[in-house]
Short mmCIF file of C-alpha atoms in Angstrom, two decimals:
data_model
loop_
_atom_site.label_atom_id
_atom_site.label_comp_id
_atom_site.label_asym_id
_atom_site.label_seq_id
_atom_site.Cartn_x
_atom_site.Cartn_y
_atom_site.Cartn_z
CA MET A 23 118.54 145.09 252.19
CA SER A 24 121.69 143.05 252.77
CA SER A 25 122.64 140.86 249.81
CA GLU A 26 123.01 138.06 252.37
CA TYR A 27 119.22 137.86 252.49
CA THR A 28 118.47 138.52 248.82
CA ILE A 29 117.65 135.62 246.51
CA GLU A 30 118.68 136.27 242.92
CA ASP A 31 115.80 134.44 241.23
CA ALA A 32 113.11 135.43 243.76
CA THR A 33 110.36 137.93 243.01
CA PRO A 34 110.58 141.47 244.42
CA ALA A 35 107.73 140.63 246.81
CA GLN A 36 109.54 137.55 248.12
CA ASN A 37 112.76 139.49 248.65
CA LYS A 38 110.86 142.35 250.27
CA LEU A 39 109.24 140.09 252.89
CA LEU A 40 112.50 138.25 253.45
CA GLY A 41 114.27 141.57 253.99
CA GLU A 42 111.62 142.79 256.44
CA ILE A 43 111.96 139.62 258.49
CA ALA A 44 115.77 139.79 258.46
CA SER A 45 115.60 143.41 259.62
CA LYS A 46 113.29 142.58 262.54
CA PHE A 47 115.54 139.69 263.65
CA ASP A 48 118.75 141.68 263.31
CA VAL A 49 120.66 142.31 266.56
CA LYS A 50 123.17 145.17 266.60
CA GLU A 51 126.34 145.10 268.68
CA GLU A 52 125.05 148.03 270.74
CA GLN A 53 122.06 145.94 271.81
CA LEU A 54 124.29 142.95 272.61
CA LEU A 55 126.39 145.15 274.89
CA GLU A 56 123.20 146.38 276.54
CA ILE A 57 122.03 142.78 277.02
CA SER A 58 125.38 141.91 278.56
CA ASP A 59 125.10 144.77 281.05
CA ASP A 60 121.48 143.94 281.79
CA VAL A 61 122.22 140.27 282.51
CA TYR A 62 125.06 141.36 284.80
CA GLY A 63 122.65 143.63 286.67
CA SER A 64 119.87 141.02 286.74
CA VAL A 65 122.26 138.54 288.37
CA ALA A 66 123.35 141.13 290.94
CA GLU A 67 119.72 141.86 291.74
CA GLY A 68 118.92 138.16 292.00
CA LEU A 69 121.79 137.63 294.44
CA GLU A 70 120.17 140.23 296.69
CA GLY A 71 117.54 137.60 297.41
CA LYS A 72 114.38 139.58 296.86
CA LYS A 73 111.34 137.37 297.33
CA GLU A 74 108.80 136.70 294.63
CA ALA A 75 105.38 135.14 294.51
CA THR A 76 105.16 131.41 293.82
CA ASP A 77 103.56 132.10 290.44
CA GLY A 78 106.66 133.99 289.37
CA SER A 79 105.17 137.48 289.64
CA GLY A 80 107.01 140.18 291.54
CA GLY A 81 110.62 140.27 292.62
CA GLY A 82 113.53 141.54 290.59
CA GLY A 83 116.41 140.05 288.67
CA LEU A 84 117.10 136.41 287.93
CA PRO A 85 116.44 133.76 290.60
CA CYS A 86 120.19 133.01 291.02
CA LEU A 87 119.82 129.92 293.20
CA VAL A 88 122.88 129.22 295.33
CA SER A 89 124.38 125.73 295.31
CA TYR A 90 126.48 124.09 298.00
CA ILE A 91 128.86 122.96 295.27
CA LYS A 92 132.11 124.93 295.48
CA SER A 93 134.88 125.43 292.97
CA GLU A 94 137.16 123.39 295.26
CA ILE A 95 135.28 120.24 294.26
CA THR A 96 138.13 119.35 291.90
CA ARG A 97 140.24 118.67 294.99
CA ASP A 98 137.58 116.28 296.35
CA ILE A 99 137.43 114.48 293.01
CA ARG A 100 141.22 114.04 292.96
CA GLU A 101 141.09 112.51 296.46
CA ALA A 102 138.37 110.06 295.35
CA ALA A 103 140.42 109.15 292.28
CA LYS A 104 143.30 108.01 294.49
CA ASP A 105 141.02 105.37 296.01
CA GLU A 106 139.66 104.38 292.56
CA LYS A 107 136.12 104.92 293.80
CA VAL A 108 132.94 104.36 291.81
CA ALA A 109 130.46 107.25 291.73
CA LEU A 110 126.94 107.20 290.30
CA GLY A 111 125.00 110.01 288.70
CA MET A 112 121.30 110.34 287.93
CA THR A 113 119.56 112.96 285.84
CA ILE A 114 115.79 113.36 286.07
CA ASN A 115 114.67 114.95 282.79
CA THR A 116 111.08 116.07 283.30
CA SER A 117 111.00 117.79 279.90
CA THR A 118 111.71 114.54 278.03
CA ASN A 119 110.27 112.10 280.60
CA ARG A 120 113.55 110.21 280.98
CA ILE A 121 115.99 109.17 283.66
CA LYS A 122 119.66 109.03 282.74
CA LEU A 123 122.20 107.11 284.79
CA ALA A 124 125.97 107.19 284.63
CA SER A 125 128.83 105.65 286.57
CA VAL A 126 132.35 107.02 286.84
CA GLN A 127 135.11 104.58 287.82
CA PHE A 128 138.44 106.22 288.56
CA VAL A 129 141.41 104.22 287.28
CA GLN A 130 144.96 105.22 288.18
CA GLY A 131 147.01 106.08 285.12
CA ALA A 132 144.07 105.68 282.74
CA PRO A 133 141.01 107.67 281.61
CA ASP A 134 137.89 107.47 283.76
CA ALA A 135 135.75 104.41 282.96
CA ILE A 136 132.27 105.75 282.23
CA ASN A 137 129.00 103.89 281.67
CA LYS A 138 125.75 105.56 280.63
CA GLN A 139 122.19 104.35 280.19
CA ILE A 140 118.81 105.97 279.49
CA PHE A 141 115.52 104.79 280.99
CA TYR A 142 112.09 105.98 279.92
CA LEU A 143 109.34 106.90 282.36
CA PRO A 144 105.67 106.03 281.75
CA ASP A 145 103.85 108.15 279.17
CA GLY A 146 102.43 111.27 280.73
CA GLY A 147 105.03 111.31 283.49
CA PRO A 148 104.83 109.96 287.04
CA GLU A 149 101.54 110.20 288.91
CA SER A 150 103.33 111.08 292.13
CA ALA A 151 106.78 111.66 293.57
CA ALA A 152 106.58 108.25 295.23
CA ALA A 153 105.94 106.57 291.87
CA LEU A 154 108.85 108.45 290.29
CA PHE A 155 111.30 107.42 292.97
CA GLU A 156 110.13 103.80 292.89
CA ASP A 157 110.84 103.75 289.16
CA ALA A 158 114.16 105.53 289.68
CA ALA A 159 115.34 103.04 292.31
CA THR A 160 114.34 100.12 290.06
CA HIS A 161 116.39 101.61 287.23
CA VAL A 162 119.36 102.11 289.56
CA ALA A 163 119.22 98.40 290.45
CA GLN A 164 119.07 97.46 286.76
CA PHE A 165 121.98 99.79 285.98
CA ILE A 166 124.17 98.39 288.77
CA ASN A 167 123.49 94.82 287.70
CA SER A 168 123.92 95.35 283.98
CA HIS A 169 127.28 97.08 284.46
CA ASP A 170 128.47 94.82 287.29
CA LEU A 171 129.11 97.72 289.64
CA ALA A 172 130.04 97.17 293.27
CA PRO A 173 130.96 99.45 296.18
CA THR A 174 134.55 99.69 297.35
CA THR A 175 135.52 98.07 300.65
CA ALA A 176 137.11 99.80 303.59
CA THR A 177 138.67 98.70 306.85
CA VAL A 178 136.52 99.41 309.90
CA THR A 179 138.40 101.82 312.16
CA ALA A 180 137.70 99.88 315.35
CA GLY A 181 138.97 96.57 313.99
CA SER A 182 140.45 94.75 311.09
CA SER A 183 137.27 93.60 309.40
CA GLN A 184 136.27 94.81 305.96
CA GLN A 185 132.89 96.24 305.06
CA GLN A 186 131.35 97.68 301.95
CA GLN A 187 130.80 101.40 301.62
CA ALA A 188 127.69 102.50 299.80
CA MET A 189 128.34 104.01 296.40
CA SER A 190 127.74 107.75 296.40
CA MET A 191 125.22 109.07 293.89
CA GLY A 192 124.54 112.61 292.78
CA VAL A 193 121.12 113.56 291.45
CA ALA A 194 120.54 116.37 288.97
CA ILE A 195 117.16 117.60 287.78
CA ASP A 196 116.08 119.99 285.05
CA LEU A 197 113.89 122.04 287.41
CA PRO A 198 114.90 124.92 289.70
CA MET A 199 116.12 123.65 293.06
CA GLU A 200 116.59 125.33 296.38
CA GLU A 201 119.51 123.57 298.03
CA THR A 202 119.31 123.48 301.83
CA SER A 203 122.54 121.51 302.33
CA LYS A 204 125.02 119.57 300.19
CA SER A 205 122.58 116.69 299.83
CA GLY A 206 119.32 118.34 300.81
CA GLY A 207 117.15 120.33 298.47
CA HIS A 208 113.74 120.56 296.88
CA VAL A 209 112.19 121.68 293.62
CA ILE A 210 110.64 125.12 293.71
CA CYS A 211 107.91 126.35 291.39
CA HIS A 212 108.33 129.78 289.80
CA THR A 213 105.76 129.31 287.03
CA ALA A 214 102.37 127.74 286.50
CA THR A 215 103.90 125.03 284.30
CA CYS A 216 106.35 123.86 286.99
CA ASP A 217 106.19 120.17 287.90
CA ARG A 218 103.87 120.25 290.93
CA VAL A 219 104.43 116.53 291.52
CA LEU A 220 107.97 117.23 292.68
CA SER A 221 107.45 120.65 294.24
CA ASN A 222 108.89 120.87 297.77
CA VAL A 223 109.92 117.19 297.78
CA ASP A 224 113.33 116.53 299.39
CA LEU A 225 114.94 114.54 296.58
CA ALA A 226 117.82 112.99 298.54
CA HIS A 227 115.80 112.00 301.61
CA THR A 228 112.96 110.48 299.59
CA LEU A 229 115.16 108.60 297.12
CA ASN A 230 117.47 107.31 299.87
CA ALA A 231 114.49 105.91 301.73
CA VAL A 232 113.31 103.99 298.65
CA MET A 233 116.78 102.61 297.88
CA LEU A 234 117.27 101.55 301.49
CA LYS A 235 113.99 99.65 301.28
CA LYS A 236 115.27 97.90 298.15
CA HIS A 237 118.63 97.11 299.85
CA LEU A 238 120.61 98.96 297.19
CA PRO A 239 124.26 99.80 298.09
CA VAL A 240 123.75 103.43 297.04
CA ARG A 241 123.36 106.68 298.95
CA VAL A 242 122.43 110.06 297.48
CA THR A 243 125.01 112.56 298.68
CA SER A 244 124.33 115.48 296.36
CA THR A 245 121.32 117.06 294.65
CA SER A 246 121.40 119.97 292.24
CA ASN A 247 120.06 121.44 289.03
CA CYS A 248 121.50 120.02 285.78
CA VAL A 249 123.35 123.25 285.06
CA ILE A 250 125.31 122.91 288.33
CA SER A 251 126.36 119.34 287.55
CA THR A 252 127.34 120.49 284.06
CA LEU A 253 129.66 123.07 285.63
CA VAL A 254 131.25 120.30 287.73
CA ALA A 255 131.74 118.01 284.73
CA ALA A 256 133.26 120.85 282.72
CA GLN A 257 135.61 121.75 285.54
CA HIS A 258 136.74 118.12 285.79
CA HIS A 259 137.79 118.20 282.13
CA PHE A 260 138.86 121.86 281.92
CA GLN A 261 139.91 122.90 285.41
CA SER A 262 139.65 126.65 284.85
CA THR A 263 135.98 126.49 283.84
CA CYS A 264 133.97 129.17 285.64
CA VAL A 265 130.82 129.39 283.46
CA ALA A 266 128.65 126.55 282.11
CA LEU A 267 125.92 126.89 279.50
CA ILE A 268 123.29 124.28 278.61
CA LEU A 269 121.61 124.56 275.21
CA ASN A 270 118.99 121.84 275.19
CA HIS A 271 115.22 121.80 274.93
CA GLY A 272 115.56 124.90 277.11
CA ILE A 273 118.49 127.04 278.20
CA ASN A 274 120.28 127.60 281.50
CA ALA A 275 123.63 128.85 282.73
CA SER A 276 125.68 128.67 285.91
CA TYR A 277 128.89 130.24 287.14
CA TYR A 278 131.15 130.43 290.19
CA GLU A 279 130.59 133.42 292.45
CA ARG A 280 132.46 134.54 295.55
CA ALA A 281 130.18 133.67 298.51
CA ALA A 282 131.06 136.96 300.19
CA ARG A 283 129.55 138.75 297.14
CA VAL A 284 126.15 137.11 297.63
CA PRO A 285 124.04 139.37 299.87
CA LYS A 286 121.40 136.70 300.51
CA LEU A 287 124.11 134.56 302.16
CA GLU A 288 124.88 137.23 304.73
CA GLY A 289 124.75 135.84 308.26
CA THR A 290 125.37 132.26 307.12
CA GLU A 291 128.47 130.12 307.53
CA LEU A 292 128.76 129.83 303.77
CA GLY A 293 128.49 133.58 303.31
CA ALA A 294 131.29 134.17 305.81
CA SER A 295 133.64 131.82 303.95
CA ASP A 296 136.06 132.63 301.17
CA ALA A 297 134.57 129.94 298.95
CA ARG A 298 133.44 130.34 295.37
CA VAL A 299 129.98 128.80 295.11
CA ALA A 300 128.08 127.65 292.04
CA ILE A 301 125.10 129.81 291.06
CA ASN A 302 122.18 128.50 289.01
CA THR A 303 121.06 131.67 287.24
CA GLU A 304 117.83 130.27 285.70
CA ILE A 305 118.72 132.49 282.74
CA ALA A 306 115.74 131.18 280.75
CA ARG A 307 113.74 133.74 282.70
CA TYR A 308 115.84 136.70 281.62
CA GLY A 309 113.73 139.42 280.03
CA GLU A 310 110.56 138.79 282.05
CA GLN A 311 111.00 142.16 283.75
CA SER A 312 113.32 143.91 281.33
CA ASP A 313 112.69 145.83 278.12
CA VAL A 314 116.22 145.35 276.73
CA LEU A 315 115.16 142.36 274.63
CA THR A 316 113.07 143.27 271.58
CA PRO A 317 110.82 140.31 270.68
CA THR A 318 109.22 140.38 267.24
CA MET A 319 105.52 139.90 266.58
CA TRP A 320 106.26 136.23 265.86
CA ASP A 321 107.87 135.89 269.28
CA HIS A 322 104.85 137.54 270.90
CA ARG A 323 102.58 135.11 269.06
CA ILE A 324 104.48 132.10 270.38
CA ASP A 325 104.48 133.54 273.91
CA ARG A 326 100.75 134.24 273.76
CA GLU A 327 99.99 130.69 272.62
CA SER A 328 102.33 129.05 275.12
CA ALA A 329 101.38 127.44 278.43
CA ASN A 330 103.50 129.95 280.37
CA THR A 331 102.63 133.27 278.79
CA GLY A 332 104.87 136.09 279.98
CA ARG A 333 107.43 133.70 281.46
CA HIS A 334 110.78 132.36 280.23
CA THR A 335 111.08 135.23 277.78
CA PHE A 336 114.72 134.62 276.88
CA GLU A 337 114.21 130.89 276.45
CA LYS A 338 111.46 131.47 273.89
CA LEU A 339 113.87 133.46 271.74
CA VAL A 340 116.84 131.09 271.83
CA ALA A 341 116.01 127.53 272.90
CA ASP A 342 115.58 124.37 270.85
CA LYS A 343 111.99 123.99 272.04
CA TYR A 344 110.92 127.17 270.24
CA LEU A 345 113.29 127.83 267.33
CA GLY A 346 111.54 125.50 264.89
CA GLU A 347 108.17 126.97 265.83
CA ILE A 348 109.43 130.47 265.06
CA VAL A 349 110.53 129.25 261.62
CA ARG A 350 107.15 127.59 261.03
CA ASN A 351 105.38 130.86 261.80
CA LEU A 352 107.58 132.70 259.33
CA ILE A 353 106.90 130.09 256.65
CA THR A 354 103.13 130.39 257.19
CA ASP A 355 103.39 134.16 256.76
CA PHE A 356 105.00 133.54 253.36
CA MET A 357 102.21 131.07 252.62
CA ASP A 358 99.46 133.52 253.65
CA SER A 359 101.03 136.10 251.32
CA ARG A 360 101.07 133.50 248.51
CA LEU A 361 104.84 133.90 248.22
CA ILE A 362 105.97 130.31 248.70
CA PHE A 363 105.08 126.81 247.44
CA PRO A 364 102.92 125.92 244.42
CA PRO A 365 99.29 127.16 244.53
CA ASP A 366 97.94 123.60 244.36
CA ALA A 367 100.29 122.21 247.05
CA ASP A 368 98.78 120.65 250.15
CA VAL A 369 100.42 122.76 252.84
CA SER A 370 98.05 121.77 255.65
CA MET A 371 100.82 120.14 257.68
CA PHE A 372 102.41 123.55 258.21
CA SER A 373 99.28 124.56 260.17
CA THR A 374 100.13 122.14 262.98
CA PRO A 375 101.95 123.94 265.82
CA TYR A 376 105.47 122.72 266.47
CA SER A 377 105.45 120.50 263.38
CA PHE A 378 108.67 122.11 262.13
CA PHE A 379 111.16 120.63 264.58
CA SER A 380 114.24 122.62 265.51
CA SER A 381 116.35 119.67 264.36
CA TYR A 382 115.12 120.42 260.82
CA MET A 383 117.05 123.70 260.93
CA THR A 384 120.27 121.86 260.09
CA ILE A 385 119.11 122.23 256.48
CA MET A 386 120.58 125.72 256.55
CA GLU A 387 123.97 123.98 256.29
CA ASP A 388 123.00 122.48 252.91
CA SER A 389 125.50 123.94 250.45
CA SER A 390 124.50 121.93 247.37
CA ALA A 391 123.56 123.88 244.27
CA ASP A 392 119.99 122.55 244.31
CA LEU A 393 119.61 122.49 248.12
CA ASN A 394 118.75 118.81 247.91
CA ASP A 395 118.55 118.32 251.69
CA VAL A 396 116.05 121.15 252.00
CA GLY A 397 113.92 119.72 249.22
CA ALA A 398 114.04 116.22 250.68
CA LEU A 399 112.97 117.47 254.10
CA LEU A 400 110.02 119.48 252.75
CA ARG A 401 108.92 116.53 250.64
CA ALA A 402 109.26 113.88 253.35
CA GLY A 403 108.14 115.98 256.32
CA PHE A 404 105.43 118.14 254.75
CA ASN A 405 104.54 116.48 251.43
CA VAL A 406 105.54 119.60 249.48
CA ASP A 407 107.59 119.65 246.28
CA ALA A 408 109.34 122.98 246.67
CA SER A 409 111.02 125.00 243.92
CA LEU A 410 114.64 126.05 244.31
CA VAL A 411 113.58 129.57 245.30
CA ASP A 412 111.21 128.13 247.94
CA ARG A 413 114.03 126.00 249.28
CA LYS A 414 116.28 129.03 249.50
CA ILE A 415 113.61 130.95 251.39
CA VAL A 416 113.16 128.18 253.97
CA SER A 417 116.90 127.79 254.37
CA LEU A 418 117.38 131.53 254.91
CA LEU A 419 114.54 131.68 257.43
CA CYS A 420 116.26 128.93 259.43
CA ARG A 421 119.52 130.87 259.35
CA ILE A 422 117.89 134.18 260.34
CA VAL A 423 116.22 132.62 263.39
CA ALA A 424 119.26 130.58 264.46
CA MET A 425 121.74 133.44 264.15
CA ARG A 426 119.51 135.84 266.08
CA ALA A 427 119.29 133.26 268.88
CA ALA A 428 123.03 132.59 268.88
CA LYS A 429 123.89 136.28 269.09
CA LEU A 430 121.48 136.84 271.97
CA VAL A 431 123.02 133.94 273.89
CA GLY A 432 126.52 135.22 273.16
CA GLY A 433 125.64 138.65 274.53
CA ALA A 434 124.03 137.19 277.66
CA VAL A 435 127.03 134.95 278.33
CA VAL A 436 129.29 137.99 278.52
CA GLY A 437 127.27 139.28 281.47
CA LEU A 438 128.04 136.02 283.30
CA VAL A 439 131.68 136.09 282.19
CA ARG A 440 132.00 139.51 283.79
CA ARG A 441 130.55 138.21 287.09
CA ALA A 442 132.76 135.12 287.05
CA THR A 443 135.88 137.12 286.19
CA GLU A 444 135.33 139.45 289.13
CA ALA A 445 135.10 136.42 291.45
CA MET A 446 138.40 134.87 290.31
CA ASP A 447 141.33 134.42 292.70
CA VAL A 448 143.71 135.45 289.94
CA PRO A 449 142.31 137.58 287.08
CA GLY A 450 142.44 135.88 283.71
CA PRO A 451 140.30 134.89 280.74
CA ALA A 452 137.07 133.15 281.71
CA VAL A 453 136.66 129.56 280.53
CA VAL A 454 133.11 128.78 279.34
CA SER A 455 131.84 125.24 278.69
CA ILE A 456 128.83 124.57 276.48
CA SER A 457 126.75 121.40 276.79
CA GLY A 458 123.46 120.21 275.33
CA GLN A 459 122.00 118.70 272.19
CA LEU A 460 122.44 121.88 270.15
CA THR A 461 126.22 121.35 270.36
CA GLU A 462 125.76 118.36 268.07
CA MET A 463 122.61 119.40 266.24
CA ASN A 464 123.44 122.92 265.09
CA GLN A 465 127.12 123.75 264.72
CA PRO A 466 126.58 127.20 263.11
CA TYR A 467 124.52 128.22 266.17
CA ILE A 468 127.31 127.18 268.57
CA GLU A 469 130.04 128.82 266.49
CA CYS A 470 128.07 132.07 266.25
CA THR A 471 127.42 132.04 270.01
CA MET A 472 131.13 131.72 270.77
CA GLU A 473 132.25 134.31 268.22
CA THR A 474 129.61 136.79 269.39
CA ALA A 475 130.61 136.37 273.04
CA LYS A 476 134.28 136.91 272.22
CA ARG A 477 133.51 140.05 270.22
CA VAL A 478 131.15 141.53 272.83
CA ALA A 479 133.57 140.73 275.67
CA LEU A 480 136.29 142.74 273.98
CA LEU A 481 133.87 145.61 273.38
CA ALA A 482 132.99 145.47 277.08
CA GLY A 483 136.65 145.76 278.06
CA LEU A 484 137.00 142.13 279.18
CA GLN A 485 139.54 139.53 278.18
CA GLU A 486 138.34 137.26 275.39
CA PRO A 487 136.71 134.19 276.97
CA VAL A 488 137.92 130.69 276.14
CA PHE A 489 135.25 128.22 275.02
CA ASN A 490 135.10 124.43 275.06
CA VAL A 491 132.27 122.12 274.09
CA LEU A 492 131.39 119.42 276.60
CA GLY A 493 128.92 117.59 274.36
CA GLU A 494 125.27 116.65 274.60
CA ASP A 495 125.10 115.10 278.07
CA GLY A 496 127.67 116.43 280.50
CA TYR A 497 125.30 116.81 283.41
CA THR A 498 124.77 113.12 284.27
CA VAL A 499 128.51 112.48 284.61
CA GLY A 500 128.66 115.80 286.43
CA ALA A 501 126.04 114.54 288.88
CA ALA A 502 128.25 111.53 289.62
CA LEU A 503 131.24 113.80 290.21
CA SER A 504 129.16 116.12 292.40
CA SER A 505 128.43 113.22 294.74
CA LEU A 506 132.10 113.32 295.79
CA SER A 507 131.87 116.88 297.13
CA LYS A 508 132.81 117.19 300.81
#
């Protein structure tokens, strides 16, 4: 067993179990290369446009939903900046029951003026799409008033009078969307846990109708998935960005693809163009129909007990929503083997599913001699006074799970880097932007993801990708910027 996962003062039985777990979570470079190739192939298959059942069964590859956002959007944003326009962005987060709003005011010779605000939806989520959009429009009105936002004025072509132009607003949502035009699109359901309230609802048309009724000077001009708006925000800051990755409660990734290389666009005006279009890969679903990933028995347990068994395979191995639960399951295995915590300790809190939050995994960064942060967390969160060896075990379990996840993401990213590189006008290193709460919550995870992707890219014969970190919430500002697309 690697000395990295051996605790000097632990018993042989503790080190044996720790070593077995580390071995099962280990990911070799050969497998990462295989994952990279498999993601590349899954994207290619998804771009073929094979149909699948509404419950997610059947069909091959990743969904690879095509957006009407093109890489040329940076040109549209520069044109809007000349007029010092105000653009609004809205993110509908169904996973956290929140609406986020942002405004971007372009100022000549100065950084963009950005306002952000979060609004919470009723507990349990909206009862209907109509109720959601009523709440959303009310929050837009509050946001406009609280930040003193006003549309720009323009001269009417037929005369000299001035009139206000409605502020453009882009809407992003954390559910898969089928875009039917630049502003038109509806949520599609691939799994049983999809939000049926919003399924097949035209977001722009419905929200515009509500805002018109409320006499708001706002018009929705763009709708997309959050990962598309993240790509736009990243490109605004780092113009060569061609891949965007969101590491939040879940995971998703997008990239720019040559429209002519998308078979399901054949026969369309977009498909006949030379444009590079944004692709929402829905990479959380990678592995549903592939045997390249090798989930452990703990992963199978979490999948079996989840609400979407057999779906979102990749997400369950790497996303914030599940990482803490994997660690909790590993801790309970130590407990069941009587290899951790005092015999008389009340460990009942560890029996509650999802009680070990992924945010707790930052304890693996505790470098103090006594692992004081680990001890404090176990005492405050679980009412357990843990020995130093117990603290070391928990810390190592967090690291084992996080590093496995980071390596898997790094390998998968290389598959997208390869696609994006092939679609470039001028070959060069791919620029990848990472957004989401894990960028601030778990630095070792992010660093390992980037280093793994660089290493695997070189092994795959690609140029080393360039990474930048956009921060926790790039998609709401990205939604505002997307509204300026022509």
